[in-house]
Short mmCIF file of C-alpha atoms in Angstrom, two decimals:
data_model
loop_
_atom_site.label_atom_id
_atom_site.label_comp_id
_atom_site.label_asym_id
_atom_site.label_seq_id
_atom_site.Cartn_x
_atom_site.Cartn_y
_atom_site.Cartn_z
CA MET W 1 0.00 0.00 0.00
CA THR W 2 1.08 3.56 -0.70
CA SER W 3 1.14 6.05 2.17
CA ILE W 4 -0.54 9.40 1.54
CA ASP W 5 -1.63 12.39 3.59
CA LEU W 6 -5.39 12.40 2.98
CA LEU W 7 -8.12 10.24 1.44
CA ILE W 8 -11.62 11.68 0.95
CA HIS W 9 -14.57 9.41 0.15
CA ALA W 10 -17.74 10.99 -1.23
CA ARG W 11 -21.13 10.05 -2.67
CA TRP W 12 -20.44 12.16 -5.78
CA ILE W 13 -17.40 13.87 -7.26
CA ILE W 14 -17.69 16.59 -9.94
CA PRO W 15 -14.19 16.87 -11.45
CA ILE W 16 -15.09 19.55 -14.09
CA GLU W 17 -12.56 17.89 -16.38
CA PRO W 18 -13.52 15.68 -18.15
CA ALA W 19 -16.49 17.97 -18.80
CA ARG W 20 -19.96 17.03 -17.57
CA GLN W 21 -18.73 13.98 -15.70
CA VAL W 22 -20.24 12.90 -12.36
CA LEU W 23 -18.37 10.19 -10.45
CA GLU W 24 -20.34 8.14 -7.91
CA TYR W 25 -18.88 6.41 -4.85
CA TYR W 26 -15.38 7.62 -5.65
CA ALA W 27 -12.49 8.87 -3.53
CA ILE W 28 -9.77 11.48 -3.96
CA ALA W 29 -6.24 10.66 -2.82
CA ILE W 30 -4.10 13.63 -1.77
CA ASP W 31 -0.44 13.84 -0.88
CA GLN W 32 1.80 16.86 -0.27
CA GLY W 33 -1.02 19.19 -1.27
CA ALA W 34 -1.65 17.59 -4.67
CA ILE W 35 -4.27 15.23 -6.08
CA VAL W 36 -2.63 11.86 -6.79
CA ALA W 37 -5.69 9.80 -7.78
CA LEU W 38 -9.45 9.73 -8.30
CA LEU W 39 -10.71 6.17 -8.09
CA PRO W 40 -13.55 3.95 -6.81
CA GLN W 41 -13.75 3.86 -3.03
CA LYS W 42 -13.02 0.14 -2.65
CA GLU W 43 -9.95 0.42 -4.84
CA ALA W 44 -8.80 3.51 -2.93
CA ASP W 45 -8.93 1.66 0.41
CA GLU W 46 -6.95 -1.22 -1.07
CA ARG W 47 -4.29 0.95 -2.66
CA TYR W 48 -3.68 3.72 -0.11
CA ARG W 49 -2.85 4.00 3.57
CA ALA W 50 -3.84 7.56 4.51
CA ASN W 51 -2.75 9.54 7.55
CA ARG W 52 -6.33 10.83 7.60
CA THR W 53 -9.44 9.44 5.94
CA VAL W 54 -12.63 11.51 5.63
CA ARG W 55 -15.89 9.76 4.67
CA LEU W 56 -18.64 12.01 3.34
CA ASP W 57 -21.41 9.62 2.39
CA ASP W 58 -24.05 12.27 1.60
CA HIS W 59 -21.80 14.85 0.01
CA VAL W 60 -20.61 16.05 -3.36
CA LEU W 61 -16.98 17.05 -3.85
CA LEU W 62 -16.08 19.75 -6.36
CA PRO W 63 -13.15 22.05 -7.08
CA GLY W 64 -12.92 25.07 -4.80
CA LEU W 65 -14.91 27.97 -6.19
CA ILE W 66 -13.02 30.96 -7.62
CA ASN W 67 -14.41 34.43 -6.94
CA ALA W 68 -12.73 36.27 -9.80
CA HIS W 69 -13.60 39.82 -8.76
CA GLY W 70 -14.32 41.58 -5.49
CA HIS W 71 -13.39 44.22 -2.96
CA ALA W 72 -13.07 42.15 0.20
CA ALA W 73 -12.65 44.97 2.73
CA MET W 74 -15.92 46.53 1.55
CA THR W 75 -17.69 43.73 3.40
CA LEU W 76 -17.60 46.20 6.30
CA LEU W 77 -19.95 48.36 4.18
CA ARG W 78 -22.49 45.57 3.62
CA GLY W 79 -25.95 47.20 3.59
CA PHE W 80 -24.42 50.65 4.17
CA ALA W 81 -25.93 52.35 1.10
CA ASP W 82 -28.46 50.13 -0.60
CA ASP W 83 -30.94 50.78 -3.43
CA LYS W 84 -29.06 53.57 -5.19
CA PRO W 85 -27.82 53.89 -8.79
CA LEU W 86 -24.08 53.43 -9.37
CA ASP W 87 -23.12 57.12 -9.70
CA ASP W 88 -25.02 58.12 -6.55
CA TRP W 89 -23.86 55.02 -4.68
CA LEU W 90 -20.19 55.71 -5.47
CA ASN W 91 -19.97 59.50 -5.36
CA ASN W 92 -22.32 60.33 -2.50
CA HIS W 93 -22.03 57.33 -0.20
CA VAL W 94 -19.24 54.80 -0.73
CA TRP W 95 -16.37 57.10 -1.68
CA PRO W 96 -17.10 59.60 1.15
CA ALA W 97 -17.24 56.74 3.67
CA GLU W 98 -14.00 55.31 2.33
CA LYS W 99 -12.31 58.72 2.48
CA LYS W 100 -13.21 59.01 6.14
CA TRP W 101 -12.63 55.49 7.37
CA VAL W 102 -10.39 53.41 5.11
CA ASN W 103 -6.96 52.65 6.54
CA ALA W 104 -4.76 49.58 6.92
CA GLU W 105 -6.77 48.30 9.90
CA PHE W 106 -10.09 48.72 8.05
CA VAL W 107 -8.76 46.73 5.11
CA ARG W 108 -7.27 43.94 7.22
CA ASP W 109 -10.42 43.52 9.35
CA GLY W 110 -12.78 43.73 6.39
CA THR W 111 -10.72 41.23 4.40
CA GLU W 112 -10.71 38.79 7.32
CA LEU W 113 -14.50 39.01 7.46
CA ALA W 114 -14.75 38.42 3.70
CA ILE W 115 -12.34 35.48 3.81
CA ALA W 116 -14.33 33.83 6.61
CA GLU W 117 -17.55 34.25 4.64
CA MET W 118 -16.01 32.96 1.42
CA ILE W 119 -14.51 29.88 3.03
CA LYS W 120 -17.83 29.03 4.68
CA SER W 121 -19.56 29.22 1.29
CA GLY W 122 -17.02 27.17 -0.65
CA THR W 123 -14.66 29.74 -2.18
CA THR W 124 -10.99 28.73 -2.06
CA CYS W 125 -9.55 31.48 -4.27
CA PHE W 126 -10.50 35.13 -4.66
CA SER W 127 -9.30 38.06 -6.71
CA ASP W 128 -9.33 41.39 -4.91
CA MET W 129 -8.90 45.01 -5.93
CA TYR W 130 -8.67 47.41 -3.02
CA PHE W 131 -6.43 49.84 -1.16
CA PHE W 132 -3.67 48.70 1.24
CA SER W 133 -3.07 45.64 -0.92
CA GLU W 134 -0.35 44.39 1.39
CA GLU W 135 -3.01 43.90 4.10
CA ILE W 136 -5.12 41.81 1.71
CA ALA W 137 -2.14 39.63 0.88
CA GLN W 138 -1.30 39.15 4.55
CA ALA W 139 -4.88 38.25 5.46
CA ALA W 140 -5.06 35.65 2.67
CA GLU W 141 -1.69 34.24 3.66
CA ALA W 142 -2.72 33.94 7.31
CA ALA W 143 -5.96 32.15 6.38
CA LYS W 144 -4.10 29.78 3.99
CA MET W 145 -6.37 30.91 1.16
CA ARG W 146 -5.50 31.35 -2.50
CA CYS W 147 -5.67 34.96 -3.73
CA GLN W 148 -4.89 37.28 -6.62
CA VAL W 149 -4.26 40.82 -5.36
CA SER W 150 -4.89 43.38 -8.12
CA PHE W 151 -3.48 46.54 -6.59
CA PRO W 152 -5.55 49.60 -7.55
CA ILE W 153 -4.28 52.46 -9.71
CA LEU W 154 -6.24 55.70 -10.07
CA ASP W 155 -5.35 59.22 -11.23
CA PHE W 156 -6.17 60.76 -7.86
CA PRO W 157 -4.97 60.42 -4.24
CA THR W 158 -6.56 58.01 -1.77
CA ALA W 159 -5.83 56.88 1.76
CA TRP W 160 -3.35 54.37 0.29
CA GLY W 161 -1.28 56.74 -1.83
CA ASN W 162 -0.94 60.12 -3.51
CA GLY W 163 -1.32 59.09 -7.15
CA PRO W 164 -0.45 56.56 -9.88
CA GLU W 165 3.31 56.66 -9.37
CA ASP W 166 2.89 55.93 -5.67
CA TYR W 167 0.39 53.12 -6.28
CA LEU W 168 2.69 51.48 -8.83
CA ALA W 169 5.70 51.67 -6.52
CA LYS W 170 3.80 50.07 -3.64
CA GLY W 171 2.13 47.45 -5.81
CA LEU W 172 5.32 46.39 -7.56
CA ALA W 173 7.13 46.15 -4.24
CA LEU W 174 4.37 43.80 -3.05
CA GLU W 175 4.64 41.76 -6.27
CA GLU W 176 8.38 41.31 -5.77
CA LYS W 177 7.79 40.19 -2.19
CA MET W 178 5.08 37.66 -3.13
CA ARG W 179 6.51 36.49 -6.46
CA THR W 180 7.29 32.95 -5.31
CA HIS W 181 4.41 32.58 -2.85
CA PRO W 182 2.44 29.36 -3.45
CA LEU W 183 -0.97 30.95 -2.74
CA VAL W 184 -0.81 34.72 -3.27
CA SER W 185 -0.11 36.42 -6.61
CA VAL W 186 -0.11 40.13 -7.46
CA GLY W 187 -1.40 41.88 -10.57
CA PHE W 188 -2.26 45.38 -11.78
CA GLY W 189 -5.67 46.85 -10.97
CA PRO W 190 -6.29 49.97 -13.05
CA HIS W 191 -9.67 50.91 -11.66
CA ALA W 192 -11.50 51.89 -14.86
CA PRO W 193 -10.95 53.86 -18.09
CA TYR W 194 -12.77 56.83 -16.57
CA THR W 195 -10.49 56.99 -13.51
CA VAL W 196 -7.11 56.31 -15.19
CA SER W 197 -5.68 58.51 -17.93
CA ASP W 198 -4.08 57.31 -21.18
CA ARG W 199 -0.57 57.94 -19.94
CA TRP W 200 -0.93 55.59 -16.99
CA LEU W 201 -2.97 52.94 -18.81
CA GLU W 202 -0.19 52.76 -21.38
CA LYS W 203 2.44 52.54 -18.64
CA ILE W 204 0.54 49.72 -16.89
CA ALA W 205 0.22 47.79 -20.17
CA ALA W 206 3.97 48.02 -20.77
CA LEU W 207 4.86 46.97 -17.22
CA ALA W 208 2.41 44.05 -17.30
CA GLN W 209 3.95 42.75 -20.53
CA GLU W 210 7.48 43.22 -19.22
CA ARG W 211 6.77 41.44 -15.94
CA ASN W 212 4.23 38.88 -17.23
CA MET W 213 1.58 40.08 -14.77
CA THR W 214 -2.21 40.06 -14.91
CA MET W 215 -4.39 43.16 -15.25
CA GLN W 216 -7.94 43.55 -13.95
CA ILE W 217 -10.11 46.54 -14.91
CA HIS W 218 -13.75 47.57 -14.52
CA LEU W 219 -14.94 47.91 -18.12
CA HIS W 220 -18.25 48.69 -19.85
CA GLU W 221 -20.01 48.58 -16.48
CA THR W 222 -22.78 51.03 -17.45
CA ALA W 223 -24.29 52.62 -20.54
CA GLY W 224 -23.22 56.02 -19.17
CA GLU W 225 -19.57 54.94 -19.13
CA VAL W 226 -19.71 53.98 -22.81
CA GLU W 227 -21.55 57.18 -23.78
CA GLU W 228 -19.05 59.36 -21.93
CA SER W 229 -16.12 57.62 -23.62
CA LEU W 230 -17.68 58.19 -27.03
CA ARG W 231 -18.17 61.86 -26.17
CA GLN W 232 -14.66 62.42 -24.77
CA HIS W 233 -12.53 60.09 -26.88
CA GLY W 234 -14.68 59.26 -29.90
CA ILE W 235 -14.34 55.51 -29.26
CA ARG W 236 -15.79 52.89 -26.93
CA PRO W 237 -13.85 52.17 -23.69
CA ILE W 238 -12.70 48.71 -24.78
CA GLN W 239 -11.32 50.13 -28.03
CA ARG W 240 -9.47 52.78 -26.05
CA VAL W 241 -7.80 50.28 -23.72
CA MET W 242 -7.04 48.08 -26.72
CA ASN W 243 -5.31 50.99 -28.48
CA LEU W 244 -3.23 51.58 -25.34
CA GLY W 245 -2.06 47.96 -25.22
CA LEU W 246 -4.11 46.96 -22.19
CA LEU W 247 -6.24 44.24 -23.81
CA THR W 248 -4.29 40.96 -23.78
CA PRO W 249 -4.69 37.31 -22.71
CA HIS W 250 -3.62 38.52 -19.24
CA THR W 251 -6.50 41.04 -19.00
CA GLN W 252 -9.60 40.47 -16.89
CA CYS W 253 -12.49 42.72 -17.99
CA VAL W 254 -14.94 43.11 -15.13
CA HIS W 255 -18.71 43.59 -15.74
CA MET W 256 -18.98 44.11 -19.53
CA THR W 257 -22.73 44.75 -19.41
CA GLN W 258 -22.75 46.99 -22.51
CA ILE W 259 -21.49 44.92 -25.42
CA ASP W 260 -21.89 45.08 -29.19
CA ASP W 261 -20.41 42.99 -32.00
CA SER W 262 -17.28 45.17 -32.20
CA ASP W 263 -16.56 44.58 -28.50
CA ILE W 264 -16.92 40.82 -28.94
CA ALA W 265 -14.55 40.94 -31.91
CA LEU W 266 -11.91 42.71 -29.78
CA LEU W 267 -12.24 40.14 -26.99
CA GLN W 268 -11.89 37.32 -29.51
CA LYS W 269 -8.86 38.95 -31.15
CA THR W 270 -6.97 39.58 -27.92
CA GLY W 271 -7.94 36.58 -25.78
CA ALA W 272 -8.99 38.82 -22.88
CA HIS W 273 -11.31 37.36 -20.25
CA VAL W 274 -14.67 38.60 -18.97
CA ILE W 275 -15.56 38.56 -15.27
CA HIS W 276 -19.34 38.45 -14.88
CA CYS W 277 -20.81 39.87 -11.63
CA PRO W 278 -24.56 39.27 -12.12
CA GLU W 279 -25.93 40.10 -8.66
CA SER W 280 -24.02 43.38 -8.34
CA ASN W 281 -24.95 44.38 -11.88
CA LEU W 282 -28.62 43.73 -11.15
CA LYS W 283 -28.60 45.55 -7.83
CA LEU W 284 -26.99 48.67 -9.31
CA ALA W 285 -29.11 48.42 -12.48
CA SER W 286 -25.91 48.44 -14.52
CA GLY W 287 -27.18 46.16 -17.27
CA PHE W 288 -26.86 42.57 -18.47
CA CYS W 289 -23.71 40.80 -19.59
CA PRO W 290 -24.64 38.64 -22.64
CA VAL W 291 -22.94 35.51 -21.35
CA ASP W 292 -24.45 33.15 -23.92
CA ARG W 293 -23.21 35.28 -26.85
CA LEU W 294 -19.75 35.57 -25.30
CA GLN W 295 -19.39 31.84 -24.73
CA GLN W 296 -20.63 31.05 -28.23
CA ALA W 297 -17.90 33.39 -29.47
CA GLY W 298 -15.30 31.36 -27.57
CA ILE W 299 -14.59 34.03 -24.95
CA ASN W 300 -13.72 32.83 -21.46
CA VAL W 301 -16.27 34.08 -18.93
CA ALA W 302 -15.63 33.72 -15.19
CA LEU W 303 -17.72 34.73 -12.18
CA GLY W 304 -17.25 37.25 -9.38
CA THR W 305 -19.41 38.59 -6.60
CA ASP W 306 -18.05 42.16 -6.62
CA GLY W 307 -17.98 43.70 -3.13
CA ALA W 308 -20.54 42.97 -0.44
CA ALA W 309 -21.47 46.67 -0.47
CA SER W 310 -23.17 46.09 -3.83
CA ASN W 311 -24.29 42.47 -3.64
CA ASN W 312 -24.74 41.91 -0.45
CA ASP W 313 -23.02 38.56 0.01
CA LEU W 314 -19.98 36.69 -1.27
CA ASP W 315 -21.74 33.38 -1.93
CA MET W 316 -20.58 32.03 -5.29
CA PHE W 317 -23.37 29.44 -5.36
CA GLY W 318 -25.88 32.27 -5.45
CA GLU W 319 -23.83 33.93 -8.18
CA MET W 320 -23.94 30.75 -10.27
CA LYS W 321 -27.70 30.53 -9.96
CA MET W 322 -28.19 34.17 -10.92
CA ALA W 323 -25.79 33.87 -13.84
CA ALA W 324 -27.64 30.83 -15.19
CA LEU W 325 -31.07 32.40 -14.84
CA LEU W 326 -29.97 35.70 -16.38
CA ALA W 327 -28.29 34.00 -19.33
CA LYS W 328 -31.52 32.19 -20.14
CA THR W 329 -33.60 35.36 -19.95
CA VAL W 330 -31.17 37.62 -21.82
CA GLY W 331 -30.62 35.00 -24.51
CA ASN W 332 -34.31 34.05 -24.60
CA ASN W 333 -33.17 30.45 -24.43
CA ALA W 334 -33.89 28.09 -21.51
CA ALA W 335 -30.93 25.94 -22.53
CA ALA W 336 -28.42 28.80 -22.31
CA LEU W 337 -25.76 28.38 -19.58
CA ASP W 338 -26.90 25.09 -18.11
CA ALA W 339 -25.84 23.90 -14.65
CA HIS W 340 -22.59 22.26 -15.79
CA ALA W 341 -21.56 25.40 -17.70
CA ALA W 342 -22.40 27.66 -14.74
CA LEU W 343 -20.30 25.51 -12.40
CA ARG W 344 -17.44 25.60 -14.88
CA MET W 345 -17.62 29.42 -14.88
CA ALA W 346 -17.15 29.41 -11.11
CA THR W 347 -14.22 26.97 -11.18
CA LEU W 348 -12.06 26.26 -14.24
CA ASN W 349 -13.05 29.41 -16.15
CA GLY W 350 -12.07 31.49 -13.13
CA ALA W 351 -8.74 29.69 -12.92
CA LYS W 352 -8.11 30.40 -16.62
CA ALA W 353 -8.93 34.08 -16.18
CA LEU W 354 -6.48 34.34 -13.28
CA GLY W 355 -3.83 32.34 -15.14
CA ILE W 356 -3.75 29.50 -12.60
CA ASP W 357 -5.65 26.77 -14.47
CA LYS W 358 -2.57 24.52 -14.46
CA LEU W 359 -2.82 24.52 -10.67
CA VAL W 360 -6.52 24.56 -9.81
CA GLY W 361 -10.05 24.81 -11.21
CA SER W 362 -10.67 21.09 -11.72
CA LEU W 363 -10.07 17.88 -9.80
CA GLU W 364 -7.35 16.28 -11.90
CA VAL W 365 -4.29 14.25 -10.98
CA GLY W 366 -1.34 16.57 -10.52
CA LYS W 367 -3.38 19.64 -9.65
CA ARG W 368 -3.37 21.20 -6.20
CA ALA W 369 -5.98 19.88 -3.79
CA ASP W 370 -8.36 22.86 -3.53
CA ILE W 371 -11.60 21.02 -2.78
CA VAL W 372 -15.07 21.75 -1.40
CA ALA W 373 -17.61 19.33 0.11
CA VAL W 374 -21.33 20.11 0.05
CA ALA W 375 -23.91 18.08 1.99
CA LEU W 376 -26.99 17.16 -0.05
CA ASN W 377 -28.86 15.17 2.61
CA ASP W 378 -31.30 17.83 3.88
CA LEU W 379 -35.00 17.20 3.34
CA GLU W 380 -35.42 20.26 1.12
CA LEU W 381 -32.77 18.89 -1.26
CA GLN W 382 -34.51 15.57 -1.83
CA PRO W 383 -34.63 13.82 -4.23
CA VAL W 384 -31.21 14.22 -5.83
CA TYR W 385 -31.52 13.32 -9.50
CA HIS W 386 -28.66 15.51 -10.69
CA PRO W 387 -26.20 16.82 -8.07
CA VAL W 388 -24.84 19.52 -10.39
CA SER W 389 -28.35 20.98 -10.75
CA HIS W 390 -28.63 21.15 -6.97
CA LEU W 391 -25.28 22.92 -6.71
CA VAL W 392 -26.40 25.64 -9.12
CA TYR W 393 -30.13 26.01 -8.53
CA ALA W 394 -30.83 24.93 -4.94
CA SER W 395 -28.93 27.60 -2.92
CA VAL W 396 -26.46 25.34 -1.14
CA GLY W 397 -23.74 27.78 -0.03
CA HIS W 398 -24.63 27.33 3.64
CA ARG W 399 -24.44 23.55 3.19
CA VAL W 400 -20.69 23.60 2.54
CA THR W 401 -19.22 21.43 5.29
CA HIS W 402 -15.53 21.07 4.40
CA VAL W 403 -12.97 23.12 2.49
CA TRP W 404 -9.38 22.24 1.66
CA VAL W 405 -6.71 24.40 0.02
CA GLU W 406 -3.51 22.59 -1.00
CA GLY W 407 -4.86 19.64 1.01
CA LYS W 408 -4.99 21.71 4.21
CA CYS W 409 -8.39 21.85 5.92
CA LEU W 410 -9.78 25.40 6.20
CA LEU W 411 -13.33 24.35 7.17
CA SER W 412 -14.32 21.16 9.00
CA ASP W 413 -17.97 20.39 9.75
CA ARG W 414 -18.76 24.11 9.25
CA LYS W 415 -16.05 25.20 11.72
CA LEU W 416 -13.35 27.55 10.47
CA GLN W 417 -9.85 26.20 11.04
CA THR W 418 -7.62 29.11 10.02
CA VAL W 419 -9.75 32.12 10.97
CA ASP W 420 -10.92 33.04 14.49
CA GLU W 421 -14.62 33.62 13.86
CA HIS W 422 -15.29 35.13 17.29
CA ALA W 423 -12.41 37.61 16.98
CA VAL W 424 -13.62 38.65 13.51
CA LYS W 425 -17.12 39.33 14.85
CA LEU W 426 -15.76 41.56 17.61
CA LYS W 427 -13.75 43.61 15.09
CA VAL W 428 -16.78 43.96 12.82
CA GLN W 429 -18.98 45.15 15.69
CA ARG W 430 -16.44 47.87 16.45
CA TRP W 431 -16.43 49.09 12.84
CA GLN W 432 -20.22 49.05 12.74
CA ARG W 433 -20.36 51.34 15.76
CA LEU W 434 -17.83 53.73 14.18
CA LEU W 435 -19.54 53.89 10.77
CA ARG W 436 -23.01 54.19 12.27
CA ALA W 437 -21.86 57.12 14.40
#
């Protein structure tokens, strides 16, 4: 028998690759943080001697979910300014609150809260764009969670820095520090075409190419953004960033609710990715991302929650459900974005967008063991004809029981293992009192 670190038995396993496959009564063998085998349970017990064996007889195992866009620290602003259009929400509520309160402590505490929530709802990797990026990286590192930190760049000063040159210096210093980290990577986060001038967008594009780094940008979020770009520059925002060299296979275009055929052609030509944030887009009345058209055009579409200030949760299962329902309505096609495709958006497509699909996003031999277990034994989930349908349509985020990243347990029987839930709640209560005052 071969000795390994961990053996997990489950009623169902959804590997994502091969596509649309559901394995029944299988086990996953894990050693040194990597998946070494997926095989029938009886064969697994005969072949492996595990230091720890976990039997989950009523559960489905799937790759850890990837939240490809968010602002983790803004979880402290959950419910702070609801039911307002984007311009009013940003200019009159969120940005004034951030100007007054955001500092390193705010970001660290808010990110810890977001990480706890994401782990408990099955997310093992998140991409974040927010100030004090070093605090985000440290919080992810402490929680043993996978993370892409897209450090923000804007034309104007914030609590984190006095302008683009300062943001780039701090962000690149963080990237050098984290370059070899197994869980945390660093990329550029130019906020949006309307907050970053041509000079700096061009500079970011050149640096990203030189250093082989990712770029994440809010793009075509509202009709007003597109109209203003046409008025000021005579071209659509995506054409502008394309002309400046910012649209590449390393680019993650967030939102993309206002799309025409020319935009799709640019995405196809450059290999850029789209990050779809359906719940945030709906809440802010930003518009509808035409996911079915994008996927038919061969464009990689991943999923993100955006920040909890505009969502109001970080549950990727809810995001999958909303994405699937919206795609059907927008495309006027009940078969658009079925359950398997929606789950792929939240796993392997997210890994591709972040450039880590060789490591995670599917349960394949050789990949890192980022795994989620969901219990499907509750009365309201019976009968289970198709477990993937339940994962997407039956709101199961709170039924996540176990989470592993690199084979290390972050959640066991709903109990956080790497985050002190009580301490996080105390910090959040303090911030609530300050912001309410």
